[in-house]
Amino acid sequence: MEDERRLYRLDGVAHVAGTIDAEPTRCVYNVRRQQNMSLHDRIIPYLERAGLYHLARLNAHWFWLDEPLVSAFIERWRPETHTFHMPFGESTITLQDVAYQLGLPVDGQAVSGCMTDFHMHIEGARPAWEWFEELFSELPPPDKKKLYTVHFTWFHERFRVLPADASEETVRIYARTYIMMLLST
């Protein structure tokens, strides 16, 4: 070979082929984005009111993920310590970092817990599907739901495009759907 130094790291000590089998590569090749519903101007005020407009904008076409950079971070992530092992030391991502990057508010009470019995806690044990119908004005067909789960395809098929002559109530329903799809992807 003409220039063997090209095969060595910058410090000239270790050969690059020496790390080829050190760890399996875990690269990101594509990312699923919520682009099934267009971000219509009429639902933006509802997203702003919910504090999710910045997240919706990140999801728009102008936001491109740097997949090689994300892959590099994935390769350095250590799940046992929940940190990235970097050449300069360990680092991690805090809730404040995420809030700053995504523009999401993180004040108030945390939303957490097991939701398997959520139907028991909604407005005096009201049936969950009654609550769902009130929020989205209709129920999905039986083949588009399972227990308390609604297939993503139903939202996509039913609410993909906001009608031009939509009433304000219809706009609110589409805004709820957009938020549901945004947070579930």
GROMACS .gro file of C-alpha atoms in nm:
model
  185
    1MET     CA    1   0.000   0.000   0.000
    2GLU     CA    2   0.126   0.348  -0.084
    3ASP     CA    3   0.050   0.531   0.239
    4GLU     CA    4   0.002   0.300   0.536
    5ARG     CA    5  -0.039   0.597   0.772
    6ARG     CA    6  -0.389   0.650   0.629
    7LEU     CA    7  -0.501   0.331   0.807
    8TYR     CA    8  -0.396   0.458   1.149
    9ARG     CA    9  -0.588   0.685   1.380
   10LEU     CA   10  -0.469   1.040   1.430
   11ASP     CA   11  -0.241   0.938   1.716
   12GLY     CA   12  -0.066   0.689   1.484
   13VAL     CA   13  -0.095   0.404   1.735
   14ALA     CA   14  -0.401   0.191   1.668
   15HIS     CA   15  -0.497   0.045   1.333
   16VAL     CA   16  -0.861   0.116   1.236
   17ALA     CA   17  -0.924  -0.250   1.152
   18GLY     CA   18  -0.854  -0.340   1.515
   19THR     CA   19  -1.194  -0.212   1.623
   20ILE     CA   20  -1.400  -0.363   1.346
   21ASP     CA   21  -1.541  -0.643   1.564
   22ALA     CA   22  -1.535  -0.458   1.895
   23GLU     CA   23  -1.907  -0.384   1.906
   24PRO     CA   24  -2.200  -0.434   1.670
   25THR     CA   25  -2.293  -0.125   1.474
   26ARG     CA   26  -2.631   0.021   1.567
   27CYS     CA   27  -2.698   0.284   1.306
   28VAL     CA   28  -3.007   0.487   1.237
   29TYR     CA   29  -3.116   0.452   0.875
   30ASN     CA   30  -3.453   0.620   0.884
   31VAL     CA   31  -3.684   0.791   1.126
   32ARG     CA   32  -4.061   0.779   1.129
   33ARG     CA   33  -4.199   1.130   1.131
   34GLN     CA   34  -4.557   1.240   1.169
   35GLN     CA   35  -4.607   1.388   0.825
   36ASN     CA   36  -4.938   1.222   0.755
   37MET     CA   37  -5.137   1.528   0.858
   38SER     CA   38  -5.050   1.866   0.719
   39LEU     CA   39  -4.990   2.146   0.966
   40HIS     CA   40  -5.287   2.360   0.866
   41ASP     CA   41  -5.282   2.729   0.963
   42ARG     CA   42  -5.617   2.694   1.140
   43ILE     CA   43  -5.489   2.437   1.393
   44ILE     CA   44  -5.172   2.631   1.482
   45PRO     CA   45  -5.344   2.845   1.753
   46TYR     CA   46  -5.453   2.525   1.930
   47LEU     CA   47  -5.101   2.383   1.913
   48GLU     CA   48  -4.964   2.711   2.053
   49ARG     CA   49  -5.218   2.702   2.335
   50ALA     CA   50  -5.117   2.343   2.418
   51GLY     CA   51  -4.748   2.442   2.408
   52LEU     CA   52  -4.676   2.197   2.125
   53TYR     CA   53  -4.629   2.426   1.827
   54HIS     CA   54  -4.249   2.410   1.846
   55LEU     CA   55  -4.265   2.031   1.841
   56ALA     CA   56  -4.501   2.041   1.542
   57ARG     CA   57  -4.261   2.274   1.359
   58LEU     CA   58  -3.971   2.035   1.422
   59ASN     CA   59  -4.180   1.772   1.254
   60ALA     CA   60  -4.231   1.980   0.940
   61HIS     CA   61  -4.039   1.916   0.618
   62TRP     CA   62  -3.762   2.166   0.692
   63PHE     CA   63  -3.631   1.963   0.987
   64TRP     CA   64  -3.379   1.704   0.877
   65LEU     CA   65  -3.223   1.459   1.116
   66ASP     CA   66  -2.845   1.423   1.103
   67GLU     CA   67  -2.854   1.043   1.093
   68PRO     CA   68  -2.474   0.990   1.109
   69LEU     CA   69  -2.457   1.213   1.418
   70VAL     CA   70  -2.745   1.028   1.585
   71SER     CA   71  -2.578   0.696   1.497
   72ALA     CA   72  -2.256   0.815   1.659
   73PHE     CA   73  -2.442   0.902   1.978
   74ILE     CA   74  -2.625   0.567   1.974
   75GLU     CA   75  -2.294   0.387   1.950
   76ARG     CA   76  -2.169   0.573   2.258
   77TRP     CA   77  -2.486   0.526   2.468
   78ARG     CA   78  -2.453   0.297   2.769
   79PRO     CA   79  -2.796   0.186   2.895
   80GLU     CA   80  -2.658   0.053   3.223
   81THR     CA   81  -2.551   0.405   3.330
   82HIS     CA   82  -2.789   0.607   3.109
   83THR     CA   83  -2.496   0.812   2.980
   84PHE     CA   84  -2.296   0.874   2.666
   85HIS     CA   85  -1.932   0.764   2.692
   86MET     CA   86  -1.745   1.038   2.511
   87PRO     CA   87  -1.369   1.083   2.465
   88PHE     CA   88  -1.380   1.372   2.717
   89GLY     CA   89  -1.590   1.181   2.975
   90GLU     CA   90  -1.951   1.085   3.044
   91SER     CA   91  -2.248   1.303   2.961
   92THR     CA   92  -2.624   1.265   2.960
   93ILE     CA   93  -2.936   1.448   2.844
   94THR     CA   94  -3.154   1.613   3.106
   95LEU     CA   95  -3.521   1.700   3.092
   96GLN     CA   96  -3.420   2.066   3.073
   97ASP     CA   97  -3.207   1.988   2.764
   98VAL     CA   98  -3.506   1.827   2.592
   99ALA     CA   99  -3.735   2.113   2.695
  100TYR     CA  100  -3.490   2.369   2.557
  101GLN     CA  101  -3.433   2.186   2.227
  102LEU     CA  102  -3.801   2.111   2.160
  103GLY     CA  103  -3.947   2.425   2.313
  104LEU     CA  104  -4.174   2.221   2.541
  105PRO     CA  105  -4.286   2.347   2.882
  106VAL     CA  106  -4.180   2.117   3.167
  107ASP     CA  107  -4.333   2.291   3.466
  108GLY     CA  108  -4.623   2.153   3.666
  109GLN     CA  109  -4.707   1.802   3.771
  110ALA     CA  110  -4.552   1.505   3.594
  111VAL     CA  111  -4.778   1.280   3.390
  112SER     CA  112  -4.691   0.921   3.465
  113GLY     CA  113  -4.822   0.593   3.592
  114CYS     CA  114  -4.987   0.281   3.465
  115MET     CA  115  -5.285   0.356   3.243
  116THR     CA  116  -5.428   0.005   3.208
  117ASP     CA  117  -5.731   0.102   3.418
  118PHE     CA  118  -5.764   0.457   3.291
  119HIS     CA  119  -6.131   0.402   3.208
  120MET     CA  120  -6.197   0.384   3.583
  121HIS     CA  121  -6.059   0.734   3.641
  122ILE     CA  122  -6.224   0.938   3.367
  123GLU     CA  123  -6.500   1.160   3.504
  124GLY     CA  124  -6.648   0.912   3.746
  125ALA     CA  125  -6.576   0.590   3.557
  126ARG     CA  126  -6.738   0.709   3.236
  127PRO     CA  127  -6.679   0.457   2.955
  128ALA     CA  128  -6.360   0.541   2.767
  129TRP     CA  129  -6.523   0.511   2.425
  130GLU     CA  130  -6.788   0.764   2.524
  131TRP     CA  131  -6.506   1.005   2.614
  132PHE     CA  132  -6.327   0.924   2.286
  133GLU     CA  133  -6.640   0.994   2.081
  134GLU     CA  134  -6.686   1.325   2.258
  135LEU     CA  135  -6.328   1.429   2.173
  136PHE     CA  136  -6.321   1.309   1.810
  137SER     CA  137  -6.695   1.320   1.721
  138GLU     CA  138  -6.704   0.956   1.612
  139LEU     CA  139  -6.581   0.609   1.698
  140PRO     CA  140  -6.343   0.405   1.486
  141PRO     CA  141  -6.485   0.088   1.329
  142PRO     CA  142  -6.429  -0.237   1.521
  143ASP     CA  143  -6.146  -0.347   1.290
  144LYS     CA  144  -5.953  -0.027   1.372
  145LYS     CA  145  -5.947  -0.067   1.751
  146LYS     CA  146  -5.838  -0.323   2.007
  147LEU     CA  147  -5.930  -0.286   2.375
  148TYR     CA  148  -5.841   0.079   2.441
  149THR     CA  149  -5.607   0.118   2.143
  150VAL     CA  150  -5.698   0.285   1.814
  151HIS     CA  151  -5.497   0.199   1.504
  152PHE     CA  152  -5.286   0.487   1.375
  153THR     CA  153  -5.418   0.419   1.024
  154TRP     CA  154  -5.771   0.516   1.127
  155PHE     CA  155  -5.655   0.862   1.238
  156HIS     CA  156  -5.457   0.894   0.915
  157GLU     CA  157  -5.746   0.784   0.692
  158ARG     CA  158  -6.011   0.989   0.872
  159PHE     CA  159  -5.831   1.313   0.965
  160ARG     CA  160  -5.547   1.356   0.717
  161VAL     CA  161  -5.675   1.672   0.545
  162LEU     CA  162  -5.874   1.947   0.713
  163PRO     CA  163  -6.174   2.038   0.492
  164ALA     CA  164  -6.158   2.393   0.353
  165ASP     CA  165  -6.505   2.477   0.488
  166ALA     CA  166  -6.446   2.321   0.834
  167SER     CA  167  -6.638   2.469   1.126
  168GLU     CA  168  -6.450   2.582   1.437
  169GLU     CA  169  -6.557   2.262   1.618
  170THR     CA  170  -6.415   2.052   1.332
  171VAL     CA  171  -6.089   2.248   1.352
  172ARG     CA  172  -6.070   2.168   1.727
  173ILE     CA  173  -6.123   1.798   1.652
  174TYR     CA  174  -5.849   1.804   1.388
  175ALA     CA  175  -5.619   1.985   1.633
  176ARG     CA  176  -5.680   1.711   1.892
  177THR     CA  177  -5.608   1.450   1.627
  178TYR     CA  178  -5.290   1.627   1.519
  179ILE     CA  179  -5.170   1.636   1.880
  180MET     CA  180  -5.258   1.267   1.924
  181MET     CA  181  -5.063   1.174   1.611
  182LEU     CA  182  -4.774   1.406   1.697
  183LEU     CA  183  -4.725   1.257   2.042
  184SER     CA  184  -4.771   0.898   1.931
  185THR     CA  185  -4.500   0.893   1.663
   0.00000   0.00000   0.00000
